[in-house]
């Protein structure tokens, strides 16, 4: 009964339609590039020319054509609306991208971020004229510190990976302050870590020593102890980890790391599983970044912007980057200079992703402390529900055990079907569901990492599960055609990524003129 | 809770199916004594109107740029953004999509990025551009790292005309990566001798145009000198609109052009999110940081787009990665691209011309004001004033008179002894009345 509980009955149409003259298929319209349709001598913005004046450009006037086509306002609307219709988004359906966390994006957050008092203020206007913005940053910091039980927060990092950089810079500064810059040059990272972890460590002049995970997908204290030594600066551990598991021995690992004189950097990418349930500060963490878009729902906009504030323990707090907030009675100021502090310096021009701070705080206030805990619980509940509803068909790399907010399967169950994880993912597209994260974490062969999040209703979860079961059964029955040619119904069929990389075409160029 | 769809009954049914007695059984791997027993000392949930009231109260304590004659620049600029731009970026399919990992159902985002890359390459006069970075300052730091990789040298020279925050950002990363960096002293009159400072041990020279103090300069001789010594020329543009009127860095011989794209399509947002622009020569493509979108074909031979050359990136090569970056400013790039598509070549040039005209008009008025000196011989929409006494005090005083007058140089360079210098930016949003208000407030302030 693979369709048990399926709330809607799918109808399969038999396509016998003729080719269209335009190549369009009703709402699926080919959309030209603006460079094909726009005109250099046209603008869609009304601008009155200035009164005659004497330019003062020092003879550096641009002489050549730039090559920027202009569109009228209706053309602009149509171009971008049509393009938007070729995108999948969380507002359209399930987006179970494990480790990326695609949850509901409340529009209240957008409305608040667009208040002129937040959206239309300049980072360098007088501090007396931005007291509300600084108060908002202080309030956000207070939430982050209480939710993590940490001592300081650096708001400036502009994304999760930038936050990693910030945390590791604080660690490097602390080690230098101890006079151990020359001796502690190694960072431990589990094999299952996000690629950003080793990349960050390497960028800061550390060498990376891998820590193997156990057969249960967890990092074990013995493995950490074996890798530790007087040359180790820090460990970078993700919790919950990228296999969707809570690192059971995290407190013991933290103790070992501290005993060895090293620091514990926690990759907080999966903090959304434990907000309001467990505080990283209680686990022995020294630094952790928080992806505001994942945990506190700031929309990801097709790949950013993000925001990656970093919380720091008392041992690292003095090294936090500038600028940081300082309260003097009822007045807030910004410390912009490192002089007189142990701050490691500046990470970006201004104060961070203010627009994201507003959205995150609006989300926190809407949920409250109780609602944030419930969101974590529901995310974990939904992942485990998916797990038990699929575990008779799909194979689990580390045995069938309780997971956190995401559930990890591998491709052993597809052995001998001729179907790969990628084929399965593309078939999900035809069913109207965004594929899960595939081939990550790298330690698992043919990984499929599913993160339903707390946003899915029981109706949606049930349909999602039924669809994956239907697909799995068809795969196991040998209906390979459904998979190998998928997607059949997307705006594009499989795209040739090898060709794109071999001879990169990264910009439009004018067509060659035809010779007479 | 309006954001959480599961009812209590549904939660119980799900727990039953899982075989757990209580929700905390799902947290069995967490240390027992670390599991919180109840809500933290933080507010409980608020209704939508309550949240609106709370945040509106905070917003009301700030003076918005649109609410006063506004002349603040120094790396972030107040420009008008057409309503169409903000409407389009709020479409669900753009706003609530993730990184286009599944290109078949992400062609909207991908085509926009391809168009964006073309716009940025054309604007900067370079061969290729990436699909955006965090902001101009971090893009500058990444450009230096890229120059190190390309030249296999590890020393950078930064002009004293570079935005001080950009220089600090680059220095932090350089210090941490144990690379060498030299930053020349502040250069309000653009008189430093960069060519004389060149040596063959440098990976790159970083120079801003228009510079932090607003000066424009011809970089062609510097580019030639750099080429002779195998040094890359990194050109930073913090006011990207200037390229509607000023010669492109690529035409002047730049090897890498980085910029802050906030001016086109994006608001001030108190410093972020902004939009880092990054363009370079095609031969350095595989050393370029950040995301790249490439054109290809699908199984039916139709044109399509994918993220490409990801073998440079952290998720494949890990500690050998080109950078640790794993995202871009996708939505800000979309806003930039839409605004740029509406402006087109004609509109961009016109908008840039209006900015320059307004700045010239203000400078001319100030040159007639006693106690004030305009330092720049040439500029785009921002210039430096020398005032009597402390520029910081002048700005505070003018704010009390209802005019947001600019940025005192001492705010970014407190130890440089430039306390009497004031950066003033003027854009298309400033009216004749705004400029008159500026001159009046400044005159009164200097007299006070």
Coordinates of C-alpha atoms in Angstrom, one line a residue, chain A residues 80-476:
Chain A
X80 CA 11.7 39.0 -14.2
X81 CA 8.3 37.6 -13.5
X82 CA 8.8 35.0 -16.2
X83 CA 12.3 34.2 -14.9
X84 CA 10.9 33.9 -11.4
X85 CA 8.5 31.2 -12.7
X86 CA 11.4 29.0 -13.6
X87 CA 12.5 28.8 -9.9
X88 CA 11.4 26.5 -7.2
X89 CA 11.0 28.2 -3.8
X90 CA 9.9 27.3 -0.2
X91 CA 6.7 29.2 -0.8
X92 CA 5.8 26.7 -3.5
X93 CA 6.4 23.4 -1.8
X94 CA 8.7 21.2 0.3
X95 CA 12.4 22.1 0.1
X96 CA 14.0 19.5 2.2
X97 CA 17.6 20.5 1.6
X98 CA 19.5 18.9 4.5
X99 CA 22.0 21.2 6.3
X100 CA 20.7 24.2 4.3
X101 CA 17.5 24.6 6.2
X102 CA 14.7 25.9 4.1
X103 CA 11.8 27.0 6.4
X104 CA 8.9 29.4 6.2
X105 CA 9.9 33.0 5.6
X106 CA 7.4 35.2 7.4
X107 CA 6.5 38.4 5.4
X108 CA 6.2 40.3 8.6
X109 CA 10.1 40.1 8.8
X110 CA 10.2 41.7 5.3
X111 CA 7.8 44.4 6.3
X112 CA 9.8 45.3 9.4
X113 CA 13.2 45.3 7.6
X114 CA 11.7 47.8 5.2
X115 CA 10.8 50.4 7.8
X116 CA 12.7 53.5 6.8
X117 CA 14.2 53.7 10.3
X118 CA 16.1 50.5 9.5
X119 CA 16.4 50.3 5.7
X120 CA 17.2 53.9 5.1
X121 CA 19.9 54.7 7.6
X122 CA 23.6 55.1 6.8
X123 CA 26.3 53.2 8.7
X124 CA 28.3 56.4 9.2
X125 CA 25.6 58.9 10.1
X126 CA 26.0 60.4 13.6
X127 CA 25.5 57.8 16.3
X128 CA 23.0 60.1 18.0
X129 CA 20.7 59.6 15.0
X130 CA 20.8 55.7 15.0
X131 CA 20.1 54.9 18.7
X132 CA 17.1 52.7 17.7
X133 CA 19.2 50.6 15.4
X134 CA 21.9 50.1 18.0
X135 CA 19.2 49.2 20.5
X136 CA 18.0 46.6 18.1
X137 CA 21.5 45.1 17.7
X138 CA 21.8 45.1 21.5
X139 CA 18.5 43.2 21.8
X140 CA 19.4 40.7 19.2
X141 CA 22.7 40.1 20.9
X142 CA 20.9 39.6 24.2
X143 CA 18.7 36.9 22.6
X144 CA 21.7 35.2 21.0
X145 CA 23.7 35.2 24.3
X146 CA 20.8 33.8 26.3
X147 CA 19.9 31.1 23.8
X148 CA 23.6 30.0 23.7
X149 CA 24.7 30.8 27.3
X150 CA 27.8 32.5 26.0
X151 CA 29.6 35.7 27.0
X152 CA 30.0 37.9 24.0
X153 CA 28.7 38.1 20.4
X154 CA 30.2 39.5 17.3
X155 CA 27.5 40.7 15.0
X156 CA 29.6 41.7 12.0
X157 CA 30.2 38.5 10.0
X158 CA 28.2 38.5 6.8
X159 CA 27.6 34.8 6.4
X160 CA 28.1 31.5 8.1
X161 CA 31.5 30.9 6.5
X162 CA 32.5 34.5 7.4
X163 CA 31.4 33.7 11.0
X164 CA 33.7 30.7 11.0
X165 CA 36.5 32.9 9.9
X166 CA 35.6 35.3 12.8
X167 CA 35.5 32.6 15.4
X168 CA 38.8 31.1 14.2
X169 CA 40.4 34.5 14.1
X170 CA 39.4 35.0 17.7
X171 CA 41.0 31.7 18.6
X172 CA 44.2 32.6 16.7
X173 CA 44.4 35.9 18.5
X174 CA 43.9 34.2 21.8
X175 CA 46.6 31.7 21.1
X176 CA 49.0 34.5 20.0
X177 CA 48.2 36.4 23.2
X178 CA 49.3 33.3 25.1
X179 CA 52.6 33.3 23.1
X180 CA 51.8 30.1 21.4
X181 CA 51.3 31.3 17.8
X182 CA 54.4 29.4 16.6
X183 CA 53.6 26.1 18.3
X184 CA 49.9 25.7 17.9
X185 CA 49.3 25.5 14.1
X186 CA 47.0 22.5 13.7
X187 CA 43.2 22.5 13.6
X188 CA 41.2 19.2 14.0
X189 CA 38.2 18.7 11.8
X190 CA 36.1 15.6 11.5
X191 CA 35.9 14.0 8.1
X192 CA 32.2 14.8 8.0
X193 CA 32.7 18.5 8.5
X194 CA 31.4 21.2 6.2
X195 CA 34.1 22.0 3.6
X196 CA 34.1 25.5 4.8
X197 CA 35.7 24.3 8.1
X198 CA 39.0 23.0 6.6
X199 CA 39.0 25.9 4.1
X200 CA 38.7 28.5 6.9
X201 CA 41.4 26.9 8.9
X202 CA 43.7 26.7 5.9
X203 CA 43.0 30.3 4.9
X204 CA 44.2 31.4 8.4
X205 CA 47.5 29.5 8.1
X206 CA 46.6 26.4 10.1
X207 CA 47.1 22.9 8.9
X208 CA 44.1 20.6 9.1
X209 CA 44.2 17.2 10.8
X210 CA 41.2 15.0 10.1
X211 CA 39.5 13.2 12.9
X212 CA 37.7 10.0 11.7
X213 CA 34.1 9.4 12.7
X214 CA 33.0 6.2 14.3
X215 CA 30.8 3.5 12.6
X216 CA 27.9 5.2 14.3
X217 CA 28.6 8.6 12.5
X218 CA 29.7 10.3 15.7
X219 CA 33.1 11.7 16.7
X220 CA 34.5 9.6 19.6
X221 CA 36.6 11.0 22.5
X222 CA 39.3 8.4 21.8
X223 CA 39.7 9.6 18.2
X224 CA 40.0 13.2 19.4
X225 CA 42.4 12.3 22.2
X226 CA 44.6 10.5 19.6
X227 CA 44.7 13.6 17.4
X228 CA 45.3 16.1 20.1
X229 CA 48.7 17.3 21.0
X230 CA 50.6 20.5 22.0
X231 CA 50.5 21.6 18.4
X232 CA 46.7 21.8 18.3
X233 CA 45.0 25.2 18.3
X234 CA 41.4 24.1 18.1
X235 CA 38.8 21.6 17.0
X236 CA 36.1 22.5 14.6
X237 CA 33.1 20.3 15.4
X238 CA 29.6 20.6 14.0
X239 CA 26.7 19.9 16.5
X240 CA 24.3 18.5 15.6
X241 CA 26.6 17.1 13.0
X242 CA 26.2 16.9 9.3
X243 CA 24.9 13.4 9.5
X244 CA 22.0 14.7 11.5
X245 CA 23.2 13.3 14.8
X246 CA 23.8 15.0 18.2
X247 CA 27.4 14.5 19.1
X248 CA 26.8 12.4 22.2
X249 CA 30.2 12.8 23.7
X250 CA 30.5 16.5 23.1
X251 CA 31.1 17.4 26.7
X252 CA 33.9 14.9 27.0
X253 CA 35.4 16.1 23.7
X254 CA 35.3 19.7 25.0
X255 CA 37.0 18.6 28.2
X256 CA 39.8 16.8 26.3
X257 CA 40.3 19.8 24.0
X258 CA 40.5 22.2 26.8
X259 CA 42.9 20.0 28.8
X260 CA 45.2 20.0 25.8
X261 CA 45.2 23.8 25.8
X262 CA 43.1 24.1 22.6
X263 CA 39.8 25.8 21.9
X264 CA 36.5 24.3 20.8
X265 CA 35.0 25.9 17.7
X266 CA 31.4 24.7 17.2
X267 CA 30.0 25.0 13.7
X268 CA 26.5 26.2 14.5
X269 CA 25.0 25.6 11.0
X270 CA 22.6 23.1 12.6
X271 CA 21.7 25.2 15.7
X272 CA 18.1 25.3 14.6
X273 CA 17.7 21.7 16.0
X274 CA 18.5 22.7 19.6
X275 CA 17.5 26.3 20.1
X276 CA 15.7 26.6 23.4
X277 CA 16.6 22.9 24.2
X278 CA 20.3 22.9 24.7
X279 CA 22.7 25.8 25.1
X280 CA 26.2 25.4 23.5
X281 CA 27.7 27.3 26.3
X282 CA 26.7 24.5 28.6
X283 CA 28.5 22.0 26.4
X284 CA 31.9 23.6 26.6
X285 CA 31.9 25.6 23.3
X286 CA 34.3 28.5 23.0
X287 CA 33.0 30.0 19.7
X288 CA 30.1 29.2 17.5
X289 CA 28.6 31.0 14.5
X290 CA 24.8 31.2 14.0
X291 CA 23.4 31.2 10.5
X292 CA 20.6 33.7 11.1
X293 CA 18.8 32.6 7.8
X294 CA 18.7 29.0 8.9
X295 CA 17.9 29.3 12.6
X296 CA 15.9 32.6 12.6
X297 CA 14.5 32.5 9.1
X298 CA 15.8 35.3 7.0
X299 CA 15.1 34.4 3.4
X300 CA 18.0 33.1 1.4
X301 CA 17.2 34.9 -1.8
X302 CA 18.6 32.3 -4.3
X303 CA 21.9 32.2 -2.4
X304 CA 22.3 35.0 0.0
X305 CA 22.7 37.4 1.7
X306 CA 23.3 35.5 4.9
X307 CA 24.4 36.7 8.3
X308 CA 26.7 34.8 10.7
X309 CA 27.0 36.3 14.1
X310 CA 29.5 34.5 16.4
X311 CA 29.0 33.9 20.1
X312 CA 32.2 33.7 22.2
X313 CA 33.1 32.3 25.6
X314 CA 34.6 34.5 28.3
X315 CA 38.1 33.2 27.2
X316 CA 37.6 34.5 23.7
X317 CA 35.3 37.5 24.3
X318 CA 38.2 40.1 24.6
X319 CA 39.3 39.3 21.1
X320 CA 36.0 40.0 19.3
X321 CA 36.2 42.1 16.2
X322 CA 35.4 45.8 15.9
X323 CA 32.9 47.5 15.7
X324 CA 31.1 46.4 18.8
X325 CA 28.4 48.0 21.0
X326 CA 29.1 49.8 24.2
X327 CA 26.4 51.1 26.5
X328 CA 27.0 54.3 28.4
X329 CA 23.9 54.8 30.5
X330 CA 21.0 55.3 28.2
X331 CA 23.2 56.0 25.2
X332 CA 24.7 53.3 22.9
X333 CA 27.9 53.8 21.0
X334 CA 30.1 51.8 18.7
X335 CA 33.7 50.9 19.5
X336 CA 35.3 51.3 16.1
X337 CA 39.0 51.2 17.1
X338 CA 41.1 48.3 18.3
X339 CA 43.4 50.5 20.2
X340 CA 43.2 49.8 23.9
X341 CA 41.4 46.5 23.3
X342 CA 42.6 43.0 22.5
X343 CA 40.3 42.9 19.5
X344 CA 41.7 41.0 16.5
X345 CA 40.5 43.8 14.1
X346 CA 37.9 44.4 11.6
X347 CA 36.2 41.9 9.3
X348 CA 34.1 44.1 7.0
X349 CA 33.5 47.8 6.3
X350 CA 30.5 48.4 8.4
X351 CA 28.4 46.8 11.3
X352 CA 27.1 43.6 9.7
X353 CA 23.9 42.6 8.1
X354 CA 21.4 45.0 9.7
X355 CA 18.6 44.0 7.4
X356 CA 19.0 40.5 8.5
X357 CA 19.2 41.5 12.2
X358 CA 15.7 43.1 11.9
X359 CA 14.3 40.0 10.3
X360 CA 15.8 37.6 12.9
X361 CA 14.6 39.7 15.8
X362 CA 11.1 39.9 14.3
X363 CA 11.2 36.1 14.1
X364 CA 12.4 35.7 17.6
X365 CA 9.8 38.1 19.0
X366 CA 7.0 36.4 17.0
X367 CA 8.0 33.0 18.4
X368 CA 9.1 33.9 21.9
X369 CA 11.4 31.7 23.9
X370 CA 8.7 29.1 24.1
X371 CA 7.9 29.1 20.4
X372 CA 11.6 28.8 19.4
X373 CA 11.9 25.7 21.6
X374 CA 8.8 24.3 19.9
X375 CA 10.1 25.1 16.5
X376 CA 13.3 23.1 17.3
X377 CA 11.2 20.2 18.6
X378 CA 8.9 20.2 15.6
X379 CA 11.9 20.2 13.2
X380 CA 13.3 17.2 15.0
X381 CA 9.9 15.5 15.2
X382 CA 9.3 15.9 11.5
X383 CA 12.8 14.5 10.6
X384 CA 12.3 11.5 12.8
X385 CA 8.8 11.0 11.4
X386 CA 10.2 10.9 7.9
X387 CA 12.9 8.5 9.1
X388 CA 10.5 5.9 10.5
X389 CA 8.1 6.2 7.5
X390 CA 11.0 5.5 5.0
X391 CA 13.4 3.3 6.8
X392 CA 11.9 0.0 5.5
X393 CA 12.8 1.1 1.9
X394 CA 15.8 3.4 2.2
X395 CA 19.1 2.4 3.8
X396 CA 20.7 4.3 6.7
X397 CA 24.5 4.5 6.8
X398 CA 24.7 4.4 10.6
X399 CA 21.9 2.1 11.4
X400 CA 18.4 3.2 12.3
X401 CA 18.7 5.6 15.1
X402 CA 17.1 8.8 16.4
X403 CA 18.2 11.8 14.4
X404 CA 18.0 15.5 15.0
X405 CA 16.4 17.9 12.5
X406 CA 17.6 16.0 9.4
X407 CA 17.7 12.4 8.4
X408 CA 20.5 10.8 6.4
X409 CA 20.1 7.9 4.0
X410 CA 22.6 6.5 1.6
X411 CA 22.4 4.7 -1.8
X412 CA 22.9 1.1 -0.8
X413 CA 19.2 0.4 -1.2
X414 CA 19.5 1.4 -4.9
X415 CA 22.3 -1.1 -5.6
X416 CA 21.7 -3.0 -8.8
X417 CA 18.8 -0.8 -9.9
X418 CA 21.0 1.2 -12.2
X419 CA 19.6 4.3 -10.6
X420 CA 21.8 6.8 -8.7
X421 CA 21.1 9.2 -5.9
X422 CA 21.1 12.0 -8.5
X423 CA 18.5 10.1 -10.7
X424 CA 16.3 9.8 -7.7
X425 CA 16.6 13.4 -6.9
X426 CA 15.7 14.5 -10.5
X427 CA 12.6 12.3 -10.4
X428 CA 11.5 14.2 -7.2
X429 CA 11.5 17.3 -9.4
X430 CA 8.9 15.8 -11.6
X431 CA 6.7 15.2 -8.6
X432 CA 6.9 18.9 -7.6
X433 CA 9.2 18.5 -4.7
X434 CA 12.7 20.1 -4.5
X435 CA 15.3 17.3 -4.1
X436 CA 17.0 16.8 -0.7
X437 CA 20.7 17.5 -0.3
X438 CA 22.5 14.9 -2.3
X439 CA 26.1 13.6 -2.1
X440 CA 26.6 15.5 1.2
X441 CA 28.1 14.6 3.7
X442 CA 30.9 13.3 1.7
X443 CA 31.7 10.5 4.1
X444 CA 28.6 8.7 3.1
X445 CA 28.3 7.1 -0.4
X446 CA 25.4 8.5 -2.4
X447 CA 24.2 10.5 0.6
X448 CA 20.6 11.8 0.7
X449 CA 20.1 14.3 3.5
X450 CA 16.5 15.2 4.2
X451 CA 15.5 18.2 6.4
X452 CA 11.8 18.7 6.4
X453 CA 11.9 21.6 9.0
X454 CA 9.2 22.6 11.4
X455 CA 7.3 24.4 8.6
X456 CA 5.6 21.3 7.0
X457 CA 2.1 20.4 8.0
X458 CA 1.1 16.8 8.6
X459 CA -0.7 16.9 5.2
X460 CA 2.4 18.1 3.4
X461 CA 4.7 15.6 5.3
X462 CA 2.3 12.7 4.4
X463 CA 2.3 13.6 0.7
X464 CA 6.1 14.0 0.8
X465 CA 6.6 10.6 2.4
X466 CA 4.0 8.9 0.1
X467 CA 5.8 10.4 -3.0
X468 CA 9.2 9.2 -1.9
X469 CA 7.8 5.8 -1.2
X470 CA 6.1 5.6 -4.6
X471 CA 9.3 6.6 -6.3
X472 CA 11.4 4.1 -4.2
X473 CA 9.1 1.2 -5.0
X474 CA 9.2 2.1 -8.7
X475 CA 13.0 2.2 -8.6
X476 CA 13.2 -1.1 -6.9

